Coordinates of C-alpha atoms in Angstrom, one line a residue:
Chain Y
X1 CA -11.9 32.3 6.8
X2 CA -9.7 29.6 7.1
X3 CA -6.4 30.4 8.7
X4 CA -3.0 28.2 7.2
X5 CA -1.6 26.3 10.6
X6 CA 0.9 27.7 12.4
X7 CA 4.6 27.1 10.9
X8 CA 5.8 26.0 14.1
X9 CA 2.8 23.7 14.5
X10 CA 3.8 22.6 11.5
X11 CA 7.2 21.6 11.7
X12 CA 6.8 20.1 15.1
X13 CA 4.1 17.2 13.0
X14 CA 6.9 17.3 10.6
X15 CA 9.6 16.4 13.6
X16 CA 7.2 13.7 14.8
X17 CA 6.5 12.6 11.1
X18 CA 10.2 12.1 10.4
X19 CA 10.7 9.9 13.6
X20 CA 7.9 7.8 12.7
X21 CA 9.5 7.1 8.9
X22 CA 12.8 6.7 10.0
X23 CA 12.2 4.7 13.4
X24 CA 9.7 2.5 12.3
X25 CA 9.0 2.1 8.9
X26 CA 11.7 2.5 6.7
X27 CA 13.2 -0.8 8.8
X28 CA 9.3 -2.5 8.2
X29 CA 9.4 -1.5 4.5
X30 CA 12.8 -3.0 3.4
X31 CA 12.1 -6.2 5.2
X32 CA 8.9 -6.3 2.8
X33 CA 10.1 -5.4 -0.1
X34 CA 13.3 -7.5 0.7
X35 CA 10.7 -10.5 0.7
X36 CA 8.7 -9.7 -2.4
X37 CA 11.6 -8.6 -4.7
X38 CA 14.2 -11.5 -4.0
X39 CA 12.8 -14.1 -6.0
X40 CA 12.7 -12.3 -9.2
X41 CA 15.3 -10.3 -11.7
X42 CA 14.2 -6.8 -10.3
X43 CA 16.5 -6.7 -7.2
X44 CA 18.0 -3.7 -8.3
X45 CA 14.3 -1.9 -8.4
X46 CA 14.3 -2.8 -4.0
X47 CA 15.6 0.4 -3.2
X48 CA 13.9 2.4 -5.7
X49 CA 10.7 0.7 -4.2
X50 CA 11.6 1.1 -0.9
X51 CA 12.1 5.1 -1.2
X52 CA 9.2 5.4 -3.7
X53 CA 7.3 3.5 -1.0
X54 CA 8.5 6.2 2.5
X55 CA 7.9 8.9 0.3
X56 CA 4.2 7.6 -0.6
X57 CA 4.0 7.0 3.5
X58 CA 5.1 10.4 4.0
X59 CA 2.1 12.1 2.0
X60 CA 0.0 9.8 3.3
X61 CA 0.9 10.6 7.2
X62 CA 0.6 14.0 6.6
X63 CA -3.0 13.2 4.7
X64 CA -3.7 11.7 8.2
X65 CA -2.9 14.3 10.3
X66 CA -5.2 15.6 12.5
X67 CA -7.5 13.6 11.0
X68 CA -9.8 12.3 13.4
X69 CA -12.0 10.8 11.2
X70 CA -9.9 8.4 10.1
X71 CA -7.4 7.6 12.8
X72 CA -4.6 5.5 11.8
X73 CA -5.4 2.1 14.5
X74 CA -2.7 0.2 13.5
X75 CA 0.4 1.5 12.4
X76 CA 2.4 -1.8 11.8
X77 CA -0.4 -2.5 9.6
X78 CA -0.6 0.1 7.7
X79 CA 3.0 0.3 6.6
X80 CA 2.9 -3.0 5.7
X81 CA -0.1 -2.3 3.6
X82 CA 1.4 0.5 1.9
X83 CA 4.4 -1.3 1.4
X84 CA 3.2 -4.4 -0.3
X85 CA 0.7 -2.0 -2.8
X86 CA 3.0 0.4 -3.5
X87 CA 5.5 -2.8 -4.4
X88 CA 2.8 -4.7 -6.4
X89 CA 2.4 -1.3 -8.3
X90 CA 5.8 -0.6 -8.5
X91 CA 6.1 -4.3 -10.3
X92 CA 3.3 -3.7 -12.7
X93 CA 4.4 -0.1 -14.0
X94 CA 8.1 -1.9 -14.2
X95 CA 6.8 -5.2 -15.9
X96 CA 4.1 -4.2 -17.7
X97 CA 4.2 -7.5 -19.9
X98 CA 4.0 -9.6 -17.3
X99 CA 1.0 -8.1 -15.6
X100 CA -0.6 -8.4 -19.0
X101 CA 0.2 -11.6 -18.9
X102 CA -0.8 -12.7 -15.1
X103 CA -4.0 -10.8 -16.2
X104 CA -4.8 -13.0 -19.1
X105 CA -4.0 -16.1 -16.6
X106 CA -6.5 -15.1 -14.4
X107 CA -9.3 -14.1 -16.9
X108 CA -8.8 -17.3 -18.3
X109 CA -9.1 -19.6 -15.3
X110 CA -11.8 -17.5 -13.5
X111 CA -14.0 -17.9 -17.0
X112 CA -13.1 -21.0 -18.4
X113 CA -15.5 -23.6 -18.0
X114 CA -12.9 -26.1 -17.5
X115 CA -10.6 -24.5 -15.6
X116 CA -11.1 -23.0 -11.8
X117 CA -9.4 -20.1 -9.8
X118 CA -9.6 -20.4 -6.0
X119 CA -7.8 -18.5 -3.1
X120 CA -5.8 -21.3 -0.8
X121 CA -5.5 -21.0 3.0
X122 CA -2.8 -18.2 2.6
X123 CA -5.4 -15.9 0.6
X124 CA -3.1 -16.6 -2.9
X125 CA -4.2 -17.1 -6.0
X126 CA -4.3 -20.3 -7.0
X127 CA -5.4 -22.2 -10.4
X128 CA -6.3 -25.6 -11.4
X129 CA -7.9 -28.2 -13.8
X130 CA -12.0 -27.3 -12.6
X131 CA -11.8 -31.0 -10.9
X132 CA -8.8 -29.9 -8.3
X133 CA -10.7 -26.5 -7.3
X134 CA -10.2 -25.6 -3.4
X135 CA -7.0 -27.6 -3.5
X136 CA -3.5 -26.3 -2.3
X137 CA -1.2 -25.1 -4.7
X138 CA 1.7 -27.4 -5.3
X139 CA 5.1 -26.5 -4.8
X140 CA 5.9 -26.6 -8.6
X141 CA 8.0 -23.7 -9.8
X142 CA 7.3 -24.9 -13.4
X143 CA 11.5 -24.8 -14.0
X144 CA 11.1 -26.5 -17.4
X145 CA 11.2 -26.4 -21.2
X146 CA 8.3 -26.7 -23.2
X147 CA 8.7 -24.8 -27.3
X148 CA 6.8 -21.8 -27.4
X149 CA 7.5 -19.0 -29.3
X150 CA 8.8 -15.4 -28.4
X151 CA 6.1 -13.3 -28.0
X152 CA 7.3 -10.3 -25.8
X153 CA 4.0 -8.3 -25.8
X154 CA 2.7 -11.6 -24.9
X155 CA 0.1 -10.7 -27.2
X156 CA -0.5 -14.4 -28.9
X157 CA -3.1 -15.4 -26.4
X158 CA -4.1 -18.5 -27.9
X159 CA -0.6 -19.9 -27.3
X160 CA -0.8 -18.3 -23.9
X161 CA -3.9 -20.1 -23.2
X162 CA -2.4 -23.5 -24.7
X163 CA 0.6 -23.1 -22.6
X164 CA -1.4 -22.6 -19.4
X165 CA -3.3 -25.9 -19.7
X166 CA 0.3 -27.8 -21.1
X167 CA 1.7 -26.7 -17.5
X168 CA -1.5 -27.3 -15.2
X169 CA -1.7 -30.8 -16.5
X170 CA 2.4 -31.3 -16.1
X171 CA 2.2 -30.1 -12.5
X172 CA -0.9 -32.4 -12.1
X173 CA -2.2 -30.4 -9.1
X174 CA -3.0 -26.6 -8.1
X175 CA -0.5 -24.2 -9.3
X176 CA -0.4 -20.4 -7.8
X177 CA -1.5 -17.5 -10.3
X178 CA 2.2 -16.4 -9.3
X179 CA 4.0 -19.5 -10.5
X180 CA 2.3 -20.1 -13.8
X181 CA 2.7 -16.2 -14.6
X182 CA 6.4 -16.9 -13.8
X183 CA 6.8 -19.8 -15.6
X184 CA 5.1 -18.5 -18.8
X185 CA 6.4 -15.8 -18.6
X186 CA 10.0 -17.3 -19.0
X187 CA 8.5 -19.4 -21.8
X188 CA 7.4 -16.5 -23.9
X189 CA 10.0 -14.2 -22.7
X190 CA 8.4 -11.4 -21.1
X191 CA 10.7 -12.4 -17.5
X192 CA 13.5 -9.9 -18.4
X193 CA 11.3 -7.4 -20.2
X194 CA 10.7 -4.1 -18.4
X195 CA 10.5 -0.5 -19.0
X196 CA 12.5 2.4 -17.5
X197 CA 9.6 4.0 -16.0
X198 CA 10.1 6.0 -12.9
X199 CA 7.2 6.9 -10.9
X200 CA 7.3 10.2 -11.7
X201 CA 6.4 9.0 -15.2
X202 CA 3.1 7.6 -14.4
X203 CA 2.1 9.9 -11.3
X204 CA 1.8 13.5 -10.5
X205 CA 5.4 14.2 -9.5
X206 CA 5.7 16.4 -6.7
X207 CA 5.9 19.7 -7.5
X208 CA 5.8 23.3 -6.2
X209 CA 2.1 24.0 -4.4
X210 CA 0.0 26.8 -4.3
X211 CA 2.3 29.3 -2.3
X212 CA 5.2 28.3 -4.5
X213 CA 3.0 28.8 -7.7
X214 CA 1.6 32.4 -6.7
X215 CA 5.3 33.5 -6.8
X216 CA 6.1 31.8 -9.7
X217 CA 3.1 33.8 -11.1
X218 CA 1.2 30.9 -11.7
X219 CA -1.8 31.6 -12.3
X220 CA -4.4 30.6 -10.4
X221 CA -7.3 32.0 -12.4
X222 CA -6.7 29.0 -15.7
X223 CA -6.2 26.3 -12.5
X224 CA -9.7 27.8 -11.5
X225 CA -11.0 27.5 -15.2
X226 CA -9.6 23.9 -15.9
X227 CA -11.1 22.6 -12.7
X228 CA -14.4 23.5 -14.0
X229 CA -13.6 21.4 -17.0
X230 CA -13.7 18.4 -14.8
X231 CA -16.7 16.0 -13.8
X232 CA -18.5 17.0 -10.4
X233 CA -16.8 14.4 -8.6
X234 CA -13.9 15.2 -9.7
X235 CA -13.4 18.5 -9.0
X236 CA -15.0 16.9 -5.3
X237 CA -12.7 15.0 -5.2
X238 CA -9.5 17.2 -5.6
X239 CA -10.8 20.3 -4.1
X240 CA -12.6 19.2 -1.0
X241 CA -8.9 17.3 0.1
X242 CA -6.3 20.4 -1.8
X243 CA -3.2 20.9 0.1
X244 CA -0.2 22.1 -0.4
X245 CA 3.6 20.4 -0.5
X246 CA 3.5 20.5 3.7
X247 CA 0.0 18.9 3.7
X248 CA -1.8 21.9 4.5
X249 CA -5.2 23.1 3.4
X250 CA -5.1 25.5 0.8
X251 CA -8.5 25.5 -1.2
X252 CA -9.0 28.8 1.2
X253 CA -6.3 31.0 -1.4
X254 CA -8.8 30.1 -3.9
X255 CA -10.8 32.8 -2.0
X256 CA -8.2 34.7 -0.6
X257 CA -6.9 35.5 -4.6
X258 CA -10.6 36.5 -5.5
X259 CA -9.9 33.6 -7.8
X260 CA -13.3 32.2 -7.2
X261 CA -16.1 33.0 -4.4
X262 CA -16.9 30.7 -1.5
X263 CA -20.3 30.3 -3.6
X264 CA -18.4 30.2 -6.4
X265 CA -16.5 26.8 -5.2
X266 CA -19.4 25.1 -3.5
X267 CA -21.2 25.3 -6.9
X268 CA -18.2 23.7 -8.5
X269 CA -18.0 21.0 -5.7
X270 CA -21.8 20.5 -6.3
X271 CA -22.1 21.3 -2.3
X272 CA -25.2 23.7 -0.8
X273 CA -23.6 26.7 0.4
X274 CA -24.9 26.5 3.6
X275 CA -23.3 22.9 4.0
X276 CA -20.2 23.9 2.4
X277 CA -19.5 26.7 5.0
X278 CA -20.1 25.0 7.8
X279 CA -17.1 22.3 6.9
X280 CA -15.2 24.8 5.5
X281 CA -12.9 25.0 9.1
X282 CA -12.3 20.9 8.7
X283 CA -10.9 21.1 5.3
X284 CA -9.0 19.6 4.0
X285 CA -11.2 16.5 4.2
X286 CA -10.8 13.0 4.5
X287 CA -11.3 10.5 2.0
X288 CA -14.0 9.2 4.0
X289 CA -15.7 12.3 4.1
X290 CA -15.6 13.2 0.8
X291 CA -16.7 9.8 0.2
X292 CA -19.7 10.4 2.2
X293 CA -20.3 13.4 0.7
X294 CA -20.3 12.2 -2.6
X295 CA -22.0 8.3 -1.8
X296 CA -19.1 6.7 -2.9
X297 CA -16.4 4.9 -1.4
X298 CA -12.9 6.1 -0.5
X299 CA -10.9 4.1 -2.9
X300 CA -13.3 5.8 -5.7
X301 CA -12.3 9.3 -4.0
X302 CA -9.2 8.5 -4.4
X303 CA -9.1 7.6 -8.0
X304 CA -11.5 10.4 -8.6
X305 CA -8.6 12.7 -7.3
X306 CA -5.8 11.4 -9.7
X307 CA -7.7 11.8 -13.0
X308 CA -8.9 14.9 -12.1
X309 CA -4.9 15.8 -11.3
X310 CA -4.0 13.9 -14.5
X311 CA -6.5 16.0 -16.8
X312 CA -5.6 18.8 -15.4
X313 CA -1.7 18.4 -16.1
X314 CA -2.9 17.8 -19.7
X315 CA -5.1 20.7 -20.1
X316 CA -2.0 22.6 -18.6
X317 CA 0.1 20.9 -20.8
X318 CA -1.9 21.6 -23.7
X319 CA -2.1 25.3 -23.0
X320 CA 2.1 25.2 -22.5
X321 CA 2.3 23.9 -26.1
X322 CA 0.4 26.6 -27.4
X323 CA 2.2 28.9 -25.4
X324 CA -0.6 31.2 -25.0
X325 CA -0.4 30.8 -20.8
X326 CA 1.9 30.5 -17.9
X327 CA 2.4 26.8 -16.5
X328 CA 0.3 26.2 -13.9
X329 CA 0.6 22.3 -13.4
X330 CA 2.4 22.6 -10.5
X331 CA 0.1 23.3 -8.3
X332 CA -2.4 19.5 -8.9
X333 CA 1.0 17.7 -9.3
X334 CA 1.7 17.0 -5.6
X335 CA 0.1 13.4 -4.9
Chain V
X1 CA 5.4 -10.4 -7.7
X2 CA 3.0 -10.9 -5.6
X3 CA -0.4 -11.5 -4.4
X4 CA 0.5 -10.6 -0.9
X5 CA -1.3 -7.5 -0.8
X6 CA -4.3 -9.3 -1.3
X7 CA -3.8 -10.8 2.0
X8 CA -4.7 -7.9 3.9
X9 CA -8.0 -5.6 4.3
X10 CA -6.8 -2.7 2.7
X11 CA -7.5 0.4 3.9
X12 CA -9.6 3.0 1.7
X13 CA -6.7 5.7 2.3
X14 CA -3.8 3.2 0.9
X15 CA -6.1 2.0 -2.0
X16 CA -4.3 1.6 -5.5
X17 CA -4.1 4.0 -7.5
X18 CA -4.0 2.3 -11.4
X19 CA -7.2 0.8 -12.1
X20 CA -7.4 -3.1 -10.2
X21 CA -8.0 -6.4 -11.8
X22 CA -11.7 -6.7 -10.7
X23 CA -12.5 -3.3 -11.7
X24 CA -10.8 -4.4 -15.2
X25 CA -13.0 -7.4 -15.3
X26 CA -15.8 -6.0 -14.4
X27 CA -15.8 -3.5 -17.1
X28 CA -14.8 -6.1 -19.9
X29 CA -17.7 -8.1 -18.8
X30 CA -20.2 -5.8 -18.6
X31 CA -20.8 -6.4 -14.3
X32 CA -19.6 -2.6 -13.3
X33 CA -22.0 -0.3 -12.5
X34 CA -22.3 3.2 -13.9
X35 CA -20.2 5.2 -11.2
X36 CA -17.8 2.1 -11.9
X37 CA -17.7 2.9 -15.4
X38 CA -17.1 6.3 -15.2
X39 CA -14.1 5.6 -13.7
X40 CA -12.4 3.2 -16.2
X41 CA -13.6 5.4 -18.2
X42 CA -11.7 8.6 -17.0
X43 CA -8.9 6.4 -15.9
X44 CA -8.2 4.5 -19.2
X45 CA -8.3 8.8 -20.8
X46 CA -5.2 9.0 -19.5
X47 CA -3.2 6.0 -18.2
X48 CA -1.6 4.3 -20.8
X49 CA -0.5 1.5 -18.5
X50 CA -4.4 1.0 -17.3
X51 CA -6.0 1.6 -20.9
X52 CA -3.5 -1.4 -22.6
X53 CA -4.3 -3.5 -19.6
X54 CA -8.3 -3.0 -20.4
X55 CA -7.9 -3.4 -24.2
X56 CA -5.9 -6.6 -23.1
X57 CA -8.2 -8.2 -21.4
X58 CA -11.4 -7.3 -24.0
X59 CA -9.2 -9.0 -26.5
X60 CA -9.3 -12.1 -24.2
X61 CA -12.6 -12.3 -23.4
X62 CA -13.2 -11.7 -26.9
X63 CA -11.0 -14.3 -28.4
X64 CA -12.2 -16.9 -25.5
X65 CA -15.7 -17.2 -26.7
X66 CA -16.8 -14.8 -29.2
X67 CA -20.4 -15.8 -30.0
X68 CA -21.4 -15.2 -26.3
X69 CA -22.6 -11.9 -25.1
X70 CA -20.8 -12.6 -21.9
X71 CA -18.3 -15.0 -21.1
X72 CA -18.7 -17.8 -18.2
X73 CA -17.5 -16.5 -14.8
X74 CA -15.8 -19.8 -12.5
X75 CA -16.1 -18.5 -9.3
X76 CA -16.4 -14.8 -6.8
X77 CA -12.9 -14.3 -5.9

């Protein structure tokens, strides 16, 4: 059986953790976000990004740990990584009209015939009359006045689609995807529009885990029943990778709770047994091991993870309303 | 907002989390393969923020040309 690292093994990564946030990417992170945020009206959302975004690095450097599968080669890198998708996600929950919007713009120039999307040199997004494709982009910032009509839920797509070929042949050259969402955007007035979503709106916030739940009296047993309402991969995903609010593994207290057999979870994780106990010492695992395991890629692992999470906070939720059962949400809440 | 991200090879283990643009347009025009599908599917279930952004872009493709099965596609980005 599994046996829960060692808490001073644990709070010596934690030590080592903390010195790598604080030392070298919280400095990395503001500089990024500092660059992405200053053009636009959502300055006062830097800091919230920047904390969302060490807090995101956090989990995912404890994810990593002791992970030799999928060392970490470049560290630099992979902050700045995080930092600029955690950013463009932060953007897109905060402006959801505008990435509607910058959406539309680039369904209509990748698939109109007469219009062309291209990436330039720098790898941006960049559209044009079909004519001017491969082009760079112009330095236009499209600061200018044409009538258009409110339409907040930028919802009116044929005056969207007017407006985009109105600016494309004012500029007379390439335009980034970025500048032509911008300037529509303040045409049809979706700039200012955003919505006082925190993150913890639209993710699992993070919440007590598994040791935290058992003496809350969670129980364990309806987790163990809900998972089995998910999809194979699914419940893959999330149970082959469960750990608890330090990052440790803690599918074992499954067992250790006689809340379902070793055979019991490789059934549900649609793993022989034979296979499944002999990784049952390197769990958690990997995205890219679950990944191979499942013949999918590890962004799909991923994704699996958070709608399994996400269904079951609703089941939970569900069960909560009907108060016929203790919350047990908490415990697929964490990431 | 920006494209930046784009720039870089992003790892598998700092992937997005909300459904992508291709993935999106793949789905609306009928290019994602069934694993692919599954996962708008599931995704879409229960993120508002994904499923408006999908019901978006349908009523796009719809409104661009809606006599064709499936709309013209510029270029592989």
């Amino acid at each position: 059986m599994r046996v829960l690292r060692s808490s001073a093994e644990a709070d010596m990564d934690e030590r080592r953790l903390e010195e790598i946030l604080n030392d070298v990417a919280a400095p990395l992170v503001r500089h990024i976000v500092a660059s992405i945020v200053r053009d636009s009206r959502a300055l006062e959302d830097a800091e919230d990004i920047v904390a969302d975004t060490l807090v995101d690095l956090l989990r995912r450097f404890r994810d990593a740990n002791g992970d030799t599968t999928q060392p970490i080669h470049d560290l630099r890198r992979y902050i700045v990584t995080c930092a600029y998708n955690r950013c463009h996600e932060r953007m897109r929950e905060r402006y959801p009209a505008r990435t509607r919007l910058r959406n539309q713009l680039r369904y209509l120039c990748g698939h109109d015939p007469e219009l062309a999307l291209w990436r330039d040199a720098r790898n941006q997004l960049v559209c044009g009359i079909r004519a001017w494709q491969g082009g760079d982009a112009t330095a236009w910032v499209g600061d200018h006045r044409l009538g258009a009509r409110s339409d907040p839920a930028a919802e009116n797509r044929a005056q969207v689609a007017m407006l985009l070929r109105a600016l494309l042949h004012h500029a007379g050259a390439p335009v980034t995807l970025e500048a032509l969402t911008g300037a529509i955007a303040r045409l049809i007035g979706v700039e200012q529009q955003s919505v006082e979503t925190t993150l913890s709106d639209l993710e699992p916030s993070p919440l007590p885990g598994p040791e935290e739940a058992l003496e809350t009296r969670v129980s364990l047993r309806e987790l163990w029943t809900d998972v089995r309402r998910l999809t194979a991969k699914q419940r893959a995903a999330l149970l082959l990778n469960l750990r608890d609010a330090h990052g440790r593994e803690c599918l074992s207290l499954l067992a250790l709770t006689n809340t379902a057999t070793i055979p019991e979870i490789a059934r549900a994780v649609e793993i022989p047994l034979e296979q499944f106990v002999a990784l049952w010492n390197d769990l958690p695992l990997s995205d890219n091991a679950i990944a191979a395991l499942l013949e999918v890629t590890p962004r799909q692992v991923i994704k699996f993870r958070r709608l399994a999470r996400e269904r079951l906070r609703r089941l939970a939720k569900s069960r909560d309303d009907q108060n016929v059962g203790p919350k047990i949400d908490s415990i697929l809440s964490r990431r | 907002m920006t494209d930046d991200a784009e720039e870089i090879e992003v790892p598998a283990a700092i992937a997005h989390t909300h459904l992508g643009y291709e993935e999106l347009e793949a789905f609306v025009d009928g290019r994602a393969n069934a694993l692919d599908r599954e996962l708008v599917a599931a995704a879409i279930a229960v993120c508002t923020l994904c499923s408006s952004e999908l019901d978006d872009l349908a009523a796009m493709r719809k409104e661009m040309n809606p006599a064709r099965d499936l709309p013209h596609r510029n270029v592989e980005i």
